[in-house]
Each structure stands twice: as C-alpha cells, then as structure tokens.
Amino acid sequence: MNDVSQRTDVAIIGAGPVGLFAVFECGMLGLRCTVFDALDRAGGQCAALYPEKPIYDIPGYPRIEAAALIERLEEQAAPFAPVYRLGHTVERVAARPGGGFRVETAEAAVDARAVIVAAGVGAFGPNRPPLSGIEAFEGESVFYLVTRREAFRGRRIVIAGGGDSAVDWALSLAEVTDRVMMVHRRAKFRAAPDSVARLERLAAEGRIELVTPFQLHALEGTAPRLDAVIVADFDGGTRRLEADALLAFFGLSQNLGPIADWGLALERHQVAVEPSTCMSSTQGIFAIGDIASYPGKLKLILTGFAEAALAAHAIFPLVHPGEALHFEYSTTKGVPGR
Ligand SMILES: Cc1cc2nc3c(=O)[nH]c(=O)nc-3n(C[C@H](O)[C@H](O)[C@H](O)COP(=O)(O)OP(=O)(O)OC[C@H]3O[C@@H](n4cnc5c(N)ncnc54)[C@H](O)[C@@H]3O)c2cc1C
C-alpha cells in the first residue's frame, strides 16, 4: 500500500446517488469530500443495475432515467470539486490517535475528520446461476443486468428468473429482440400484478414464450458464443432453447464486505444509526442511504437524500468545533464556487 496519505474533511464510501448528494450537502457547509467506490464509475445501483429505467419518485422530476439522475447529481456536486477514487474498495476504517479516521484501500490511505458510509447493499454482485463454465460466457452472451437495451436488438434471448427485474426486462426487451423465452421454476411470477398481467398478455399473443416450470440446466456453445440454453423440468425432462443470450435475474448477493469488520453496530446487514443525525455506533462515522437502518427506514433514493443533509449538519461541528453553524436555505446563500 502506498502510505502517503491525503487529508480531507469527509470521506464518503460509496458513489451511489446518496453518496453523490452527500458531496453537495457537505459542500454547502464548506466541507471537502473524497468519494470512494469499488466500481469504476459513479452511480451505484442506478448506474450498474438499471441505467435506462425511468424513476418516478424523485421530487421535482415526474420521470427521470436512472443514468440521467446520476449525471444531474454529479453536476450538482461538481462545484465542490470532490476527489473521486473510483475502482477503489475501502477495506479498512480505523480511528486515528489524534482524532478522525484513516480510510484505507489496497492502494492508498486518506485521513478524514469524519466518514459517511453510503455503501448501499455493500459490495454488491449478482447471484450467479450454478452452471458449469458460465464465467466464460459472461459479458458476451450471459448477462446479469442490462446497461443498453439496444445491445439485444434482433437477438434471441432467454430470461431466467421470476421477480420484478426478470419480468420488467422481458416486457421491455420483447419490443426489440427477435425472440424472448422466459424460464421460471414456478408457473406464477413474483412481480408487480400489472407487469405480470402484461407478461401474460404478450405470452397469449405469442410475443414471449413462457417456459415454466423449468430451471436452467446447462449452456451449449463455444464460449463466449452461446448456441442454446438447456433447461430441465422437475421430472427429469430437458428442453433445448436456441438462443444468442441468457439474462439471469436471481437477485443481488448482499454482502457488506469489509464494512462488517469496522466495529459498527449492525442490524440485519445494515449499519444501525441514530435517525436524527445518521451517526453510527462510532462517533464520527455516519451511515446514509440503503445501508442505514433505523425504525421505519424506507430504502428509497429520496430518503437517502434527506439523510445526507442530516449527516452533513451533524458532521460540521466535528470538523469545525466551537464554530456556530447558521442554518441557511440554498436560496439565501447560493452555491459557493458557482
Ligand atoms: C431495479 C431497481 C429499481 C429501483 N427503482 C427505484 C425507484 O424507482 N425509486 C427509488 O427511490 N429507488 C429505487 N431503487 C432503489 C435505489 O436504487 C436505491 O435505494 C439506491 O441506489 C440507494 O442508493 P445508495 O447511494 O444508498 O446505494 P447504492 O446505489 O447501492 O450505491 C452504493 C455504492 O457503494 C459502493 N460500495 C459498497 N461498499 C464499498 C466499499 N467497501 N468501498 C467502496 N465502495 C463501496 C458500491 O460499489 C455502490 O456503488 C431501485 C433499485 C433497483 C435495483
């Protein structure tokens, strides 16, 4: 590890929507931020899992695509010149003898007066179906998320899974693909009733083939080129589905990763916080967004935005002890640096 450490007021762990907005809230109070993310781009779940999906519950935006929301948040944070360290997983956060914290990745260390953990579901990754040799097809013909719907235009695709993601993508990709086959181990889908009704309508019209109750059994082809997906029923029978791509939606593995070892009080894979400040069990370490837990917590982007404001105000006196913080509207003070 490079032991030349840098200094910042606030280290933000996670560049998802909530971590990005925390840069703005801290910036408005004159606090400088360094933002870490394990992924090589900002945006968290919005960028990695559903960039082209419209979000309908962001205040002031009746409809905004997830990727566009991330662009707006980056723009809003930009006047405060945050230091981004993307592609850097924070492995360790330790209290420093003189106060504050040392935040360490495999490559670098940053000293911060306070830490905001905005790490979502932690080091997230898709649940991979247990198919022999699947890794060799990944990225070319096997996918766990859709970053660009157009990439599937004219292709024959198998979608596996029975939840919202599987059903939503089947509906959306039916518009651009040559063929959609939907494999699920039960006849019933666990998605929003409206979406299931639309899926059944498209199946009745022959635009989507429902392959149920079946489960994935094997991949056929010369990796990374896929020729067919073999599926099995529960009586020992198999079917061969000719396809160019497999999209498997079996949910996210929720793994807090290194965060679990930082000595913070946890509640069911989330960091327990005091809701009026979002401070964790360790003075000076805060948690906001999906990773924060308190009674009544709603895992929504807008909730995380409000938590970012609470945390920034609670951090100010830690960075500037004894200095009075006068609450001001943004309309009164403008955006410093703009
Ligand atoms: C398909 C889908 C649709 C959704 N639709 C909506 C919706 O309509 N409205 C809504 O409000 N919400 C929606 N959500 C939920 C919303 O995306 C989340 O609430 C939001 O992304 C949480 O933001 P966050 O910044 O807290 O965490 P995340 O977006 O999860 O970002 C956390 C980031 O932290 C990083 N990280 C984790 N651990 C470390 C570490 N140790 N070091 C460095 N980086 C780390 C991760 O790589 C990740 O980039 C949806 C979610 C999904 C999956």
Coordinates of N, CA and C and ligand atoms in Angstrom, one line a residue, residues 13-19 36-39 43-46 49-50 53-58 88-91 118-124 165 256 258-259 262 288-291 299-302, ligand 1:
I13 N -17.9 6.8 1.5 CA -17.7 5.5 1.0 C -18.9 5.1 0.2
G14 N -18.9 5.1 -1.1 CA -20.0 4.8 -2.0 C -20.4 6.0 -2.8
A15 N -20.3 5.9 -4.1 CA -20.6 7.0 -5.0 C -22.0 6.7 -5.7
G16 N -22.9 6.1 -5.0 CA -24.2 5.9 -5.5 C -25.0 7.2 -5.4
P17 N -26.3 7.3 -5.7 CA -27.0 8.5 -5.7 C -26.9 9.3 -4.4
V18 N -26.9 8.5 -3.3 CA -26.9 9.1 -2.0 C -25.5 9.7 -1.6
G19 N -24.5 8.9 -1.9 CA -23.1 9.4 -1.7 C -22.8 10.6 -2.5
F36 N -15.1 7.4 -2.4 CA -14.6 6.1 -2.9 C -15.7 5.3 -3.4
D37 N -15.4 4.5 -4.5 CA -16.4 3.5 -4.9 C -15.6 2.3 -5.4
A38 N -16.1 1.1 -5.1 CA -15.5 -0.1 -5.6 C -15.6 -0.2 -7.1
L39 N -16.7 0.3 -7.6 CA -17.0 0.2 -9.0 C -16.2 1.3 -9.7
G43 N -22.5 6.2 -9.4 CA -24.0 5.9 -9.7 C -24.6 4.7 -9.0
G44 N -23.7 3.9 -8.3 CA -24.3 2.8 -7.5 C -25.2 1.9 -8.3
Q45 N -26.3 1.5 -7.7 CA -27.3 0.7 -8.3 C -27.9 1.3 -9.5
C46 N -28.1 2.6 -9.5 CA -28.7 3.3 -10.7 C -27.9 3.1 -11.9
L49 N -27.2 -1.2 -12.3 CA -28.3 -2.2 -12.5 C -29.4 -1.7 -13.4
Y50 N -29.7 -0.4 -13.4 CA -30.9 0.0 -14.2 C -30.8 1.4 -14.9
K53 N -33.7 2.7 -16.9 CA -35.1 2.6 -16.4 C -35.5 4.0 -15.9
P54 N -36.8 4.4 -16.1 CA -37.2 5.6 -15.6 C -37.6 5.5 -14.1
I55 N -37.2 6.5 -13.3 CA -37.6 6.6 -11.9 C -38.7 7.6 -11.8
Y56 N -39.7 7.4 -11.0 CA -40.9 8.3 -11.0 C -41.0 9.0 -9.7
D57 N -40.2 8.6 -8.7 CA -40.4 9.2 -7.3 C -39.3 10.1 -6.8
I58 N -38.6 10.8 -7.8 CA -37.6 11.8 -7.4 C -38.4 13.1 -7.4
H88 N -11.9 1.8 -6.3 CA -11.2 1.6 -5.0 C -12.1 1.1 -3.9
T89 N -12.0 -0.1 -3.5 CA -12.8 -0.6 -2.4 C -12.2 -0.2 -1.1
V90 N -13.0 0.4 -0.2 CA -12.4 0.7 1.1 C -12.4 -0.5 2.0
E91 N -11.2 -0.9 2.4 CA -11.0 -2.2 3.1 C -11.1 -1.9 4.6
A118 N -21.9 5.3 2.6 CA -23.1 5.4 1.8 C -23.0 4.2 0.8
A119 N -22.8 3.0 1.4 CA -22.4 1.9 0.6 C -23.5 1.0 0.1
G120 N -24.7 1.5 0.2 CA -25.8 0.7 -0.4 C -26.0 -0.7 0.2
V121 N -26.0 -1.7 -0.6 CA -26.1 -3.0 -0.1 C -24.7 -3.6 0.2
G122 N -23.7 -2.8 0.1 CA -22.4 -3.2 0.4 C -21.7 -3.6 -1.0
A123 N -20.8 -4.5 -0.9 CA -20.1 -4.9 -2.2 C -21.1 -5.8 -2.9
F124 N -21.9 -5.2 -3.8 CA -23.0 -6.0 -4.4 C -22.6 -6.7 -5.7
S165 N -37.3 -7.7 -11.8 CA -36.3 -7.4 -12.8 C -36.5 -8.3 -14.0
L256 N -22.0 -7.3 3.0 CA -21.4 -6.0 3.5 C -19.9 -5.9 3.2
P258 N -16.0 -5.7 3.6 CA -15.2 -5.2 4.7 C -15.9 -4.4 5.7
I259 N -17.0 -3.8 5.4 CA -17.7 -2.9 6.3 C -18.1 -3.6 7.6
W262 N -15.6 -3.2 10.7 CA -15.2 -2.0 11.2 C -15.7 -1.6 12.6
I288 N -25.7 6.5 5.6 CA -26.9 7.0 5.0 C -27.2 6.2 3.7
G289 N -28.5 6.3 3.3 CA -28.9 5.6 2.1 C -29.3 4.1 2.5
D290 N -29.2 3.3 1.5 CA -29.7 1.9 1.7 C -29.0 1.2 2.8
I291 N -27.8 1.6 3.2 CA -27.1 0.8 4.2 C -27.5 1.2 5.6
K299 N -36.1 2.2 2.1 CA -34.9 2.2 1.2 C -35.3 2.9 -0.1
L300 N -35.3 4.2 -0.1 CA -35.6 5.0 -1.3 C -34.5 6.0 -1.5
I301 N -34.4 6.4 -2.7 CA -33.3 7.4 -3.0 C -33.7 8.7 -2.3
L302 N -34.9 9.1 -2.3 CA -35.3 10.4 -1.6 C -35.0 10.4 -0.1
Ligands
LIG1 C1 -34.2 -2.3 -10.4 C2 -34.2 -1.3 -9.3 C3 -35.2 -0.3 -9.4 C4 -35.2 0.7 -8.4 N1 -36.1 1.7 -8.5 C5 -36.2 2.7 -7.6 C6 -37.1 3.8 -7.6 O1 -37.9 3.9 -8.6 N2 -37.1 4.8 -6.7 C7 -36.2 4.7 -5.6 O2 -36.1 5.6 -4.8 N3 -35.3 3.7 -5.5 C8 -35.3 2.7 -6.4 N4 -34.4 1.6 -6.3 C9 -33.5 1.6 -5.1 C10 -32.4 2.6 -5.3 O3 -31.6 2.3 -6.4 C11 -31.5 2.5 -4.0 O4 -32.3 2.9 -2.9 C12 -30.3 3.5 -4.2 O5 -29.5 3.1 -5.2 C13 -29.5 3.5 -2.9 O6 -28.5 4.5 -3.1 P1 -27.2 4.4 -2.2 O7 -26.3 5.5 -2.7 O8 -27.5 4.3 -0.8 O9 -26.5 3.0 -2.5 P2 -26.1 2.3 -3.9 O10 -26.8 2.8 -5.1 O11 -26.2 0.8 -3.6 O12 -24.5 2.7 -4.1 C14 -23.6 2.2 -3.1 C15 -22.2 2.2 -3.7 O13 -21.3 1.9 -2.6 C16 -20.2 1.1 -3.2 N5 -19.5 0.4 -2.1 C17 -20.0 -0.6 -1.3 N6 -19.1 -1.0 -0.4 C18 -18.0 -0.3 -0.7 C19 -16.7 -0.3 -0.2 N7 -16.3 -1.0 0.9 N8 -15.7 0.6 -0.8 C20 -16.1 1.4 -1.8 N9 -17.3 1.4 -2.3 C21 -18.2 0.6 -1.8 C22 -20.9 0.2 -4.2 O14 -20.0 -0.2 -5.2 C23 -22.0 1.2 -4.8 O15 -21.6 1.8 -6.0 C24 -34.3 0.7 -7.3 C25 -33.4 -0.4 -7.2 C26 -33.4 -1.4 -8.2 C27 -32.3 -2.5 -8.1

